[in-house]
mmCIF file of C-alpha atoms and ligand atoms in Angstrom:
data_model
loop_
_atom_site.group_PDB
_atom_site.id
_atom_site.type_symbol
_atom_site.label_atom_id
_atom_site.label_comp_id
_atom_site.label_asym_id
_atom_site.label_seq_id
_atom_site.Cartn_x
_atom_site.Cartn_y
_atom_site.Cartn_z
ATOM 1 C CA MET J 1 -0.348 -0.476 -0.218
ATOM 2 C CA ARG J 2 1.344 3.325 -0.875
ATOM 3 C CA ARG J 3 1.898 5.839 1.655
ATOM 4 C CA GLU J 4 -0.706 8.530 0.203
ATOM 5 C CA GLU J 5 -3.702 5.708 -0.281
ATOM 6 C CA LEU J 6 -2.823 4.921 3.376
ATOM 7 C CA GLN J 7 -2.775 8.328 4.920
ATOM 8 C CA HIS J 8 -5.760 9.197 2.632
ATOM 9 C CA ALA J 9 -7.682 6.362 4.123
ATOM 10 C CA LEU J 10 -6.655 6.653 7.619
ATOM 11 C CA GLY J 11 -7.690 10.495 7.118
ATOM 12 C CA GLU J 12 -10.963 9.574 5.246
ATOM 13 C CA VAL J 13 -12.450 6.895 8.045
ATOM 14 C CA ARG J 14 -11.246 9.490 10.972
ATOM 15 C CA ALA J 15 -13.258 12.288 9.548
ATOM 16 C CA VAL J 16 -16.332 9.574 9.696
ATOM 17 C CA TYR J 17 -15.880 8.717 13.331
ATOM 18 C CA SER J 18 -15.446 13.000 13.599
ATOM 19 C CA GLU J 19 -18.898 13.524 11.954
ATOM 20 C CA LEU J 20 -20.596 10.242 13.419
ATOM 21 C CA ALA J 21 -19.679 12.305 16.734
ATOM 22 C CA LYS J 22 -21.519 15.278 16.107
ATOM 23 C CA ARG J 23 -25.000 13.318 15.758
ATOM 24 C CA PRO J 24 -27.545 14.104 17.686
ATOM 25 C CA VAL J 25 -28.409 10.395 18.619
ATOM 26 C CA VAL J 26 -27.738 10.194 22.432
ATOM 27 C CA ARG J 27 -26.153 6.953 24.346
ATOM 28 C CA ASN J 28 -25.270 6.652 27.538
ATOM 29 C CA CYS J 29 -22.296 4.046 27.682
ATOM 30 C CA VAL J 30 -22.598 2.599 31.148
ATOM 31 C CA ALA J 31 -19.138 0.568 30.829
ATOM 32 C CA ARG J 32 -20.674 -2.760 31.194
ATOM 33 C CA THR J 33 -18.231 -3.956 28.331
ATOM 34 C CA GLU J 34 -20.719 -6.607 27.586
ATOM 35 C CA CYS J 35 -20.523 -5.574 23.934
ATOM 36 C CA CYS J 36 -16.448 -6.277 24.343
ATOM 37 C CA GLN J 37 -17.082 -9.743 25.138
ATOM 38 C CA PHE J 38 -19.034 -11.299 21.770
ATOM 39 C CA GLN J 39 -19.776 -14.359 23.497
ATOM 40 C CA PHE J 40 -22.540 -12.494 25.222
ATOM 41 C CA THR J 41 -23.936 -10.641 22.712
ATOM 42 C CA GLY J 42 -23.279 -13.022 19.670
ATOM 43 C CA LEU J 43 -21.852 -10.395 17.659
ATOM 44 C CA THR J 44 -18.543 -9.913 16.268
ATOM 45 C CA PRO J 45 -17.499 -6.475 15.189
ATOM 46 C CA GLN J 46 -16.864 -6.600 11.192
ATOM 47 C CA LEU J 47 -14.771 -3.981 10.210
ATOM 48 C CA THR J 48 -13.766 -2.244 6.488
ATOM 49 C CA GLN J 49 -10.412 -2.115 5.594
ATOM 50 C CA GLY J 50 -9.501 1.525 6.588
ATOM 51 C CA GLU J 51 -11.134 0.953 10.494
ATOM 52 C CA ALA J 52 -8.708 -1.504 10.604
ATOM 53 C CA LEU J 53 -6.004 0.329 9.549
ATOM 54 C CA VAL J 54 -7.014 3.167 11.841
ATOM 55 C CA ALA J 55 -7.404 0.477 14.739
ATOM 56 C CA ALA J 56 -4.061 -1.175 14.241
ATOM 57 C CA LYS J 57 -2.547 2.436 14.245
ATOM 58 C CA GLY J 58 -4.075 3.066 17.146
ATOM 59 C CA PHE J 59 -2.411 -0.732 18.491
ATOM 60 C CA ARG J 60 0.460 0.300 17.467
ATOM 61 C CA ALA J 61 0.746 3.468 19.186
ATOM 62 C CA THR J 62 0.402 1.263 22.487
ATOM 63 C CA GLY J 63 3.375 -0.018 22.134
ATOM 64 C CA ARG J 64 2.596 -3.089 21.159
ATOM 65 C CA LYS J 65 3.428 -5.492 18.516
ATOM 66 C CA GLU J 66 0.828 -8.465 17.972
ATOM 67 C CA LEU J 67 -2.660 -8.776 19.185
ATOM 68 C CA PRO J 68 -2.772 -10.272 22.662
ATOM 69 C CA ALA J 69 -4.218 -13.441 22.927
ATOM 70 C CA SER J 70 -7.729 -12.887 24.842
ATOM 71 C CA ALA J 71 -10.136 -14.791 26.871
ATOM 72 C CA ALA J 72 -12.519 -16.944 24.490
ATOM 73 C CA GLY J 73 -15.214 -14.528 22.999
ATOM 74 C CA ASP J 74 -13.703 -11.702 24.526
ATOM 75 C CA CYS J 75 -12.419 -8.884 21.906
ATOM 76 C CA PRO J 76 -8.650 -9.032 21.573
ATOM 77 C CA LEU J 77 -8.424 -5.690 22.694
ATOM 78 C CA LEU J 78 -10.727 -5.492 25.830
ATOM 79 C CA GLN J 79 -8.330 -4.917 28.734
ATOM 80 C CA ARG J 80 -10.020 -7.438 31.443
ATOM 81 C CA GLU J 81 -8.611 -6.001 34.146
ATOM 82 C CA THR J 82 -9.344 -2.285 33.283
ATOM 83 C CA GLY J 83 -12.390 -3.667 31.387
ATOM 84 C CA LYS J 84 -11.519 -0.468 29.276
ATOM 85 C CA CYS J 85 -10.669 -0.727 25.473
ATOM 86 C CA LEU J 86 -6.744 -0.985 24.376
ATOM 87 C CA ILE J 87 -7.728 1.877 21.177
ATOM 88 C CA TYR J 88 -10.681 3.250 22.679
ATOM 89 C CA ALA J 89 -10.185 6.835 20.427
ATOM 90 C CA ASP J 90 -9.558 4.464 17.319
ATOM 91 C CA ARG J 91 -12.016 1.796 18.206
ATOM 92 C CA PRO J 92 -14.307 0.922 15.168
ATOM 93 C CA PHE J 93 -17.367 2.289 14.059
ATOM 94 C CA GLY J 94 -19.332 -0.911 15.322
ATOM 95 C CA CYS J 95 -17.937 0.009 18.707
ATOM 96 C CA ARG J 96 -19.036 3.937 18.391
ATOM 97 C CA THR J 97 -22.958 2.495 17.115
ATOM 98 C CA HIS J 98 -23.749 -0.388 18.970
ATOM 99 C CA PHE J 99 -24.549 0.075 22.371
ATOM 100 C CA CYS J 100 -26.106 -2.817 25.162
ATOM 101 C CA ALA J 101 -30.050 -1.972 25.675
ATOM 102 C CA ALA J 102 -29.101 -0.349 29.562
ATOM 103 C CA ALA J 103 -27.466 2.214 26.912
ATOM 104 C CA GLY J 104 -29.821 3.341 24.607
ATOM 105 C CA GLY J 105 -29.503 0.559 22.413
ATOM 106 C CA PRO J 106 -27.530 0.830 19.225
ATOM 107 C CA TYR J 107 -28.053 3.328 16.531
ATOM 108 C CA SER J 108 -30.236 2.264 13.627
ATOM 109 C CA ARG J 109 -28.498 1.275 9.923
ATOM 110 C CA LYS J 110 -30.702 4.344 8.625
ATOM 111 C CA GLU J 111 -29.036 7.134 10.734
ATOM 112 C CA VAL J 112 -25.655 6.473 9.703
ATOM 113 C CA LEU J 113 -26.143 4.581 6.370
ATOM 114 C CA ASP J 114 -24.124 7.609 4.696
ATOM 115 C CA LEU J 115 -21.508 6.940 7.047
ATOM 116 C CA ILE J 116 -21.399 3.505 6.367
ATOM 117 C CA ARG J 117 -21.232 4.281 2.789
ATOM 118 C CA ARG J 118 -18.227 6.471 3.079
ATOM 119 C CA LEU J 119 -16.269 3.368 4.740
ATOM 120 C CA GLU J 120 -17.099 0.838 2.384
ATOM 121 C CA GLU J 121 -16.271 3.493 -0.460
ATOM 122 C CA VAL J 122 -13.058 3.581 1.230
ATOM 123 C CA ASP J 123 -12.356 -0.312 1.417
ATOM 124 C CA ARG J 124 -13.174 -0.502 -1.891
ATOM 125 C CA LYS J 125 -10.432 2.005 -2.910
ATOM 126 C CA LEU J 126 -8.126 -0.027 -1.281
ATOM 127 C CA GLY J 127 -8.922 -3.177 -2.572
ATOM 128 C CA GLY J 128 -10.752 -4.559 0.222
ATOM 129 C CA ASP J 129 -13.467 -6.936 -0.237
ATOM 130 C CA GLY J 130 -15.889 -5.852 2.890
ATOM 131 C CA PRO J 131 -15.729 -6.046 5.979
ATOM 132 C CA ARG J 132 -13.942 -8.661 7.912
ATOM 133 C CA LYS J 133 -14.284 -10.038 11.926
ATOM 134 C CA ILE J 134 -12.408 -7.728 13.909
ATOM 135 C CA GLN J 135 -9.131 -9.987 14.861
ATOM 136 C CA ALA J 136 -9.013 -10.971 11.136
ATOM 137 C CA ALA J 137 -9.364 -7.747 10.055
ATOM 138 C CA ILE J 138 -6.946 -6.047 12.366
ATOM 139 C CA ALA J 139 -4.054 -8.679 12.220
ATOM 140 C CA ALA J 140 -3.868 -8.390 8.690
ATOM 141 C CA ALA J 141 -3.856 -4.356 8.848
ATOM 142 C CA LEU J 142 -1.112 -4.865 11.641
ATOM 143 C CA ASP J 143 0.967 -6.671 8.926
ATOM 144 C CA GLU J 144 0.335 -3.920 6.167
ATOM 145 C CA ILE J 145 1.802 -1.536 8.209
ATOM 146 C CA ARG J 146 4.035 -3.167 9.652
HETATM 147 S S1 SF4 N 1 -12.449 -3.023 19.724
HETATM 148 FE FE1 SF4 N 1 -12.951 -1.765 21.917
HETATM 149 S S2 SF4 N 1 -14.661 -0.994 21.681
HETATM 150 FE FE2 SF4 N 1 -14.292 -2.408 20.829
HETATM 151 S S3 SF4 N 1 -14.853 -5.001 20.812
HETATM 152 FE FE3 SF4 N 1 -12.965 -4.275 21.176
HETATM 153 S S4 SF4 N 1 -12.569 -3.695 23.188
HETATM 154 FE FE4 SF4 N 1 -14.700 -3.015 22.912
#
């Protein structure tokens, strides 16, 4: 991947996240972290390639090289001791729009469809083939930015 291509993808994904943060869709995360324990939700976040690159950059910025092993069904980026996300500022779109019932429930697709389309466009430009499960997507992105 060319440097300019990477920078453009990172910039566009971060712009989507900023736009999402301005939307008046109020939720109140109560930090139960159940949404980061996929065995409870039955849902694993799916990332487009641009989201994975942003997450991989955030992960590398913590000084780590490889994704940590996680307890079965947990997101590898969840720190069990603290209940915190290792890459919170760079967390994927799904982690920003999926809220448990206690926090107000997930955003509806139609509320954020324009932003999803923008992420899909970044994916297309990068030659991606659609969203992949978080572990595989970030592992591939870490290889890409190595
Ligand atoms: S990336 Fe962070 S917010 Fe998203 S599921 Fe993993 S630990 Fe939770």
